[in-house]
Coordinates of C-alpha atoms and ligand atoms in Angstrom, one line a residue:
M1 CA 8.2 52.6 72.8
V2 CA 7.5 50.4 75.7
D3 CA 4.7 48.3 76.0
L4 CA 4.1 47.7 79.6
P5 CA 1.1 45.4 79.6
K6 CA 3.1 42.9 77.4
I7 CA 6.0 43.3 79.4
H8 CA 4.0 42.8 82.4
A9 CA 1.9 40.1 81.4
P10 CA 4.6 36.8 82.4
Y11 CA 4.1 37.9 85.4
Q12 CA 0.8 39.8 85.7
S13 CA -0.8 37.5 88.3
D14 CA 2.1 37.6 91.3
L15 CA 1.6 42.3 90.2
D16 CA -1.4 42.0 91.3
K17 CA -1.6 40.1 94.1
A18 CA 2.0 42.2 95.2
V19 CA -0.4 45.1 95.3
L20 CA -3.8 43.3 96.2
S21 CA -1.7 42.7 99.6
V22 CA -0.7 46.1 100.2
V23 CA -5.0 47.3 99.5
H24 CA -5.8 44.8 101.9
S25 CA -3.2 45.4 104.3
G26 CA -4.0 49.4 105.2
G27 CA -0.3 50.2 105.3
Y28 CA -0.1 52.3 103.3
I29 CA 2.5 54.3 104.3
G30 CA 5.9 53.1 104.2
G31 CA 6.4 49.9 106.3
T32 CA 8.1 46.3 105.7
V33 CA 7.0 46.4 102.1
V34 CA 8.8 49.4 101.3
Q35 CA 12.2 48.4 103.7
D36 CA 11.9 44.6 102.1
F37 CA 12.4 46.4 98.4
E38 CA 14.6 48.8 99.6
A39 CA 17.1 45.7 101.3
R40 CA 16.8 43.9 97.9
A41 CA 17.7 47.2 95.5
A42 CA 20.2 47.2 97.9
S43 CA 21.7 43.5 97.2
Y44 CA 21.3 44.3 93.8
L45 CA 23.0 47.4 93.5
G46 CA 25.6 46.9 96.4
A47 CA 25.1 50.0 98.4
P48 CA 22.5 50.7 101.1
V49 CA 19.2 52.1 99.2
I50 CA 16.2 54.8 100.5
G51 CA 12.9 54.7 98.1
V52 CA 11.9 58.2 97.6
G53 CA 8.5 59.2 95.6
N54 CA 10.6 59.7 92.0
G55 CA 13.3 60.2 90.3
T56 CA 13.4 64.5 90.5
D57 CA 12.9 64.2 94.7
A58 CA 15.9 62.1 94.8
L59 CA 18.2 64.4 92.7
Q60 CA 17.1 67.7 94.8
I61 CA 17.2 65.4 98.1
A62 CA 20.9 64.9 97.1
L63 CA 21.9 68.0 96.4
M64 CA 19.9 69.3 99.5
A65 CA 22.1 66.5 101.8
L66 CA 25.0 67.9 100.0
D67 CA 24.3 71.4 101.4
I68 CA 24.3 72.9 98.3
K69 CA 22.7 76.4 98.5
A70 CA 21.6 79.5 97.0
G71 CA 25.1 80.7 94.9
D72 CA 26.7 77.5 94.9
E73 CA 27.2 76.2 91.6
V74 CA 26.3 72.3 90.0
I75 CA 27.8 71.1 86.9
V76 CA 25.3 69.7 84.8
P77 CA 25.2 68.5 81.1
A78 CA 23.0 70.7 78.4
F79 CA 22.3 67.5 77.1
T80 CA 19.8 65.5 79.4
Y81 CA 16.2 65.6 80.4
A82 CA 15.6 68.7 82.3
A83 CA 15.0 67.5 85.9
S84 CA 19.0 66.5 86.0
A85 CA 19.3 70.7 86.1
E86 CA 15.4 71.9 87.1
V87 CA 16.5 70.7 90.8
I88 CA 19.4 73.0 91.1
G89 CA 17.6 76.0 90.0
L90 CA 15.0 75.1 92.3
L91 CA 17.4 75.5 95.4
G92 CA 18.6 78.7 94.0
A93 CA 21.6 77.3 92.6
V94 CA 23.7 78.3 89.7
A95 CA 23.5 75.3 87.0
V96 CA 26.9 75.4 85.0
W97 CA 26.0 73.8 81.7
C98 CA 28.8 71.2 80.4
D99 CA 29.2 69.1 77.2
V100 CA 28.5 65.7 76.3
N101 CA 30.9 63.2 74.2
E102 CA 29.6 63.1 70.6
S103 CA 29.4 59.2 70.6
T104 CA 28.1 58.0 74.4
F105 CA 26.0 60.4 74.8
T106 CA 27.2 61.2 78.8
I107 CA 29.2 64.2 80.2
D108 CA 32.5 64.9 78.9
P109 CA 35.0 65.4 81.9
D110 CA 37.0 67.4 79.7
S111 CA 34.5 70.1 79.0
V112 CA 33.7 70.0 83.0
K113 CA 37.4 71.0 83.9
S114 CA 36.9 74.1 81.6
V115 CA 33.9 75.2 83.8
L116 CA 35.3 74.4 87.2
S117 CA 35.4 77.1 89.7
D118 CA 35.7 77.9 93.6
K119 CA 31.8 78.4 93.6
T120 CA 31.9 74.5 92.1
A121 CA 30.0 72.3 94.7
A122 CA 28.5 69.4 92.9
I123 CA 28.4 67.9 89.9
I124 CA 25.6 65.9 88.3
A125 CA 26.8 63.1 85.9
V126 CA 24.2 61.8 84.2
H127 CA 24.4 57.9 83.0
L128 CA 22.1 59.1 80.2
Y129 CA 20.5 56.1 77.5
G130 CA 21.5 53.5 79.7
Q131 CA 25.6 53.1 80.0
C132 CA 27.8 54.9 82.8
A133 CA 29.1 58.5 82.4
D134 CA 32.6 57.9 82.9
I135 CA 32.7 58.7 87.1
E136 CA 36.7 57.6 87.2
A137 CA 37.6 60.8 84.3
L138 CA 35.2 63.1 86.4
E139 CA 37.3 62.5 89.9
N140 CA 40.6 62.9 88.1
V141 CA 39.8 66.2 86.9
A142 CA 37.6 67.6 89.7
P143 CA 39.0 65.3 92.8
D144 CA 37.0 67.3 96.0
I145 CA 33.9 67.8 94.2
P146 CA 31.2 65.5 95.1
V147 CA 29.4 63.7 92.2
V148 CA 25.8 62.9 92.0
E149 CA 25.2 60.0 90.3
D150 CA 21.8 60.7 88.1
T151 CA 20.9 57.4 87.4
A152 CA 17.2 57.7 86.2
Q153 CA 18.1 55.9 82.9
A154 CA 20.4 52.9 84.2
F155 CA 19.2 51.1 86.9
G156 CA 21.7 47.5 86.3
A157 CA 24.5 49.2 84.3
V158 CA 28.3 48.6 85.4
F159 CA 30.9 50.0 85.1
T160 CA 32.9 47.1 83.6
T161 CA 37.1 48.6 83.7
G162 CA 38.6 51.3 85.5
K163 CA 38.7 51.8 89.6
Y164 CA 34.9 50.8 89.5
A165 CA 34.7 48.1 87.3
G166 CA 31.9 45.2 88.9
R167 CA 30.4 48.3 90.4
N168 CA 26.5 49.7 89.7
A169 CA 25.5 52.9 88.3
G170 CA 24.5 54.9 91.1
T171 CA 26.7 53.1 93.7
V172 CA 30.2 55.2 93.1
G173 CA 29.3 59.0 93.7
S174 CA 28.9 61.0 97.3
F175 CA 25.0 59.8 96.0
G176 CA 23.5 58.0 92.9
T177 CA 19.6 59.0 92.4
F178 CA 17.4 56.3 90.6
S179 CA 13.7 56.6 88.7
F180 CA 11.1 54.3 88.3
F181 CA 9.1 55.8 85.8
P182 CA 6.7 52.7 84.3
T183 CA 9.2 53.2 81.3
K184 CA 12.4 52.7 83.2
N185 CA 14.8 49.7 83.3
L186 CA 13.3 48.8 86.4
G187 CA 9.7 50.7 86.6
A188 CA 6.9 50.8 88.8
L189 CA 3.1 50.9 88.0
G190 CA 3.3 55.1 88.5
D191 CA 5.9 57.3 90.2
G192 CA 9.1 55.7 92.2
G193 CA 12.9 56.5 93.2
A194 CA 15.4 55.8 95.0
I195 CA 19.2 57.4 96.6
A196 CA 22.1 55.0 97.0
S197 CA 24.8 55.9 98.8
T198 CA 28.0 54.2 100.4
N199 CA 28.2 56.9 102.7
S200 CA 26.1 56.4 105.6
S201 CA 25.8 60.1 107.0
L202 CA 25.5 61.5 103.9
L203 CA 22.5 58.3 102.9
A204 CA 21.2 59.0 106.6
K205 CA 21.1 62.9 106.1
A206 CA 19.0 62.3 102.6
K207 CA 16.9 59.6 104.5
S208 CA 15.6 62.8 107.1
I209 CA 15.4 65.4 104.5
A210 CA 12.5 63.0 102.5
S211 CA 10.9 63.0 105.9
H212 CA 10.5 66.8 106.7
G213 CA 14.1 67.1 108.0
Q214 CA 12.9 64.6 111.4
S215 CA 15.9 62.4 113.1
K216 CA 12.8 61.5 114.8
K217 CA 9.1 61.5 115.0
Y218 CA 7.6 65.2 115.3
H219 CA 11.1 66.2 115.9
H220 CA 13.0 68.9 112.7
D221 CA 16.3 69.3 112.5
Q222 CA 16.3 70.4 109.3
L223 CA 14.1 71.9 106.1
G224 CA 13.5 68.9 104.5
V225 CA 10.2 67.3 102.4
N226 CA 8.4 64.9 101.6
S227 CA 9.1 62.6 99.1
R228 CA 8.7 58.4 100.3
L229 CA 8.2 55.6 97.8
D230 CA 4.3 54.4 98.1
P231 CA 4.1 50.8 99.3
I232 CA 2.9 49.6 96.7
Q233 CA 4.7 50.4 94.2
A234 CA 7.3 49.0 96.0
A235 CA 5.2 45.9 95.8
A236 CA 5.1 45.9 92.1
L237 CA 9.2 47.0 92.1
T238 CA 10.3 44.2 94.3
I239 CA 8.2 41.5 91.9
K240 CA 9.5 43.4 88.6
L241 CA 13.5 43.6 90.4
N242 CA 13.1 39.6 89.6
Y243 CA 13.1 40.1 86.4
L244 CA 15.4 42.9 85.4
P245 CA 17.9 41.2 84.4
Q246 CA 16.6 39.0 82.1
A247 CA 15.0 42.5 80.8
L248 CA 18.1 43.7 80.7
N249 CA 19.3 40.9 78.8
A250 CA 16.3 40.9 76.0
K251 CA 17.1 44.7 75.3
I252 CA 21.1 43.5 74.9
Q253 CA 20.2 41.2 72.5
I254 CA 17.8 43.1 70.5
A255 CA 20.1 46.1 70.4
G256 CA 23.3 43.4 69.5
Q257 CA 20.9 42.8 66.3
Y258 CA 20.0 46.1 65.7
L259 CA 23.7 46.9 65.7
S260 CA 25.2 44.7 63.0
A261 CA 21.4 44.9 61.0
F262 CA 22.7 48.8 60.3
E263 CA 26.6 48.3 60.9
S264 CA 27.1 49.3 57.2
L265 CA 24.0 51.4 56.1
N266 CA 25.8 55.1 55.1
G267 CA 23.7 58.4 56.9
V268 CA 23.6 56.4 60.2
V269 CA 25.3 56.8 63.4
L270 CA 25.3 54.0 66.0
P271 CA 25.4 54.5 69.3
L272 CA 28.7 53.6 71.0
T273 CA 29.3 51.6 74.5
A274 CA 32.2 53.7 76.2
S275 CA 34.9 51.5 77.0
F276 CA 34.7 51.6 80.4
S277 CA 30.7 50.6 80.8
N278 CA 28.2 48.3 79.5
H279 CA 25.1 49.4 77.9
T280 CA 21.4 48.5 79.2
Y281 CA 19.5 50.2 76.3
H282 CA 17.5 52.2 78.2
Q283 CA 17.2 53.6 74.5
F284 CA 18.6 52.6 71.0
T285 CA 19.7 56.0 69.7
L286 CA 20.9 56.6 66.1
R287 CA 21.8 59.8 65.0
V288 CA 20.9 60.9 61.3
P289 CA 22.7 64.0 60.7
N290 CA 22.3 66.4 58.4
G291 CA 18.7 67.7 58.7
K292 CA 17.6 64.3 57.6
R293 CA 16.3 63.3 61.2
D294 CA 12.6 64.3 60.4
G295 CA 12.4 62.4 57.2
F296 CA 13.2 59.4 59.1
A297 CA 11.1 59.7 61.3
S298 CA 7.9 60.3 59.3
F299 CA 9.2 57.3 57.3
M300 CA 9.1 55.5 60.5
N301 CA 5.2 56.9 61.7
D302 CA 3.9 56.3 58.6
R303 CA 4.7 52.2 58.8
G304 CA 3.5 52.0 61.7
V305 CA 7.4 52.3 63.4
A306 CA 7.6 54.6 66.8
T307 CA 10.5 56.7 67.6
M308 CA 11.2 59.8 69.8
I309 CA 13.8 62.5 70.4
Y310 CA 15.1 62.3 74.1
Y311 CA 15.7 65.6 73.5
P312 CA 15.0 67.8 71.2
I313 CA 16.5 71.1 72.7
P314 CA 19.2 71.3 75.0
L315 CA 18.6 72.7 78.3
H316 CA 20.9 75.7 77.8
K317 CA 18.2 76.8 75.4
Q318 CA 15.2 76.6 77.1
K319 CA 12.9 79.0 78.2
A320 CA 13.3 78.2 82.4
Y321 CA 16.9 77.9 82.2
A322 CA 17.9 81.1 80.6
H323 CA 18.9 82.5 83.0
F324 CA 21.7 80.0 83.0
E325 CA 24.2 81.4 80.5
P326 CA 26.8 79.7 79.2
R327 CA 30.6 79.6 80.0
T328 CA 31.8 76.7 77.3
S329 CA 30.9 75.6 74.2
L330 CA 27.8 73.4 74.8
S331 CA 27.9 72.4 70.2
V332 CA 27.8 68.8 71.1
S333 CA 24.7 69.1 73.0
E334 CA 23.2 71.5 70.3
S335 CA 24.2 68.9 67.2
L336 CA 22.7 65.8 69.0
S337 CA 19.7 67.8 69.8
N338 CA 19.2 67.8 65.8
C339 CA 20.0 64.8 64.8
V340 CA 19.3 61.7 67.9
I341 CA 16.3 59.4 67.3
S342 CA 15.6 56.9 69.6
I343 CA 13.9 53.7 68.0
P344 CA 12.2 50.8 70.4
V345 CA 14.3 48.3 72.0
H346 CA 12.0 47.2 75.2
E347 CA 12.4 43.5 76.4
A348 CA 8.9 42.3 75.1
L349 CA 9.7 42.9 71.9
E350 CA 8.7 40.1 69.4
P351 CA 11.1 38.6 67.0
S352 CA 8.9 39.5 64.2
E353 CA 8.6 43.4 65.3
V354 CA 12.4 43.4 65.9
L355 CA 12.5 42.5 62.6
A356 CA 10.2 44.4 61.2
I357 CA 11.9 47.8 62.3
Q358 CA 15.1 46.4 61.4
T359 CA 13.8 46.3 58.5
T360 CA 12.0 49.5 58.1
V361 CA 15.6 51.2 58.8
T362 CA 17.5 49.8 56.8
T363 CA 14.9 50.4 53.6
Y364 CA 15.4 53.8 54.5
F365 CA 19.0 54.1 55.0
S366 CA 19.7 51.9 52.1
Ligands
PLP1 C1 18.0 61.5 83.0 C2 16.8 62.0 84.1 N1 17.0 62.0 85.2 C3 15.6 62.9 85.9 C4 14.3 61.8 86.1 C5 13.4 62.4 86.8 O1 12.6 61.0 87.2 P1 10.8 61.2 87.5 O2 10.2 60.9 85.8 O3 10.6 59.9 88.4 O4 11.1 62.0 88.8 C6 14.3 61.7 84.7 C7 13.7 60.7 84.1 O5 12.1 60.9 83.5 C8 15.3 61.1 83.5 O6 15.6 60.6 82.6

């Protein structure tokens, strides 16, 4: 799905130099390389940022900084990656599932409204597949509930209309959390993550929690964790951040080509960009309903085209989360799990490869 060596090729020597300079520096924990990346990420996003170990830690630390504790309810979509809900369970809180919008795949504010209770302590809104979830609509249905924006899949996505027009995904909620898993929009050479917040006291609290709850060395004010962005990853991310705008543009262009090529096909539903967001196409995800998805996947596979299903089982049907019983209809999450399929959309795809993928899809549905 993603060819990382090919993506890195144009700036491989800069990456090598940056990584080696950390290796030779002897400074392997924190330090100026990490601070420099945090400052550059903050400047790109337009909100202060701290680095952490990965996107899952980022979510957990954000919830801890919001004082989420046993018995609290946290609303989360049933259609997302497991990490979004896992952290709720780890803190002893209750994951309350909500459904998603069938066309944009992101959190459905009406469904959120149907599961609000006096125990609701936070909402996790996932900017799934690369576009923004409707945070303004969430605030309208739940004005006093803190929102954590799970921005693992949408670094660089931007709200285009409404109250947050022009703001980056991950900068408008109480917290935005990011993953730098290698295949993400901004990917490291291993694990990495970040937390953004314009609320300075919340971000300071998150920073302390990420460092064993310390306010200063050996003074532990609260329970924390050990979650650090590694300087080798920070050095690589600093290089890769320079190339992010062109990478996102390349993906948007490829997605545009797919959209026009597939426009008139029958039997496949194309991804929709919400009216209030751009789309950074972390994934280009089709819907192939009526039990036809597996046949399509085999057809693509037989012709050498990768496909992936994100995600084949909604979270409320996963064994690990069976104790969080649904309180509202999750029919959209259930039907999406049966029909979504993603095709390659990375920035290093050659025009000939894009054409080959396009032709394979078109051939199947014609
Ligand atoms: C929506 C979502 N949330 C959270 C995560 C967790 O990020 P990480 O793998 O860096 O822990 C991911 C990553 O796969 C994700 O896609």
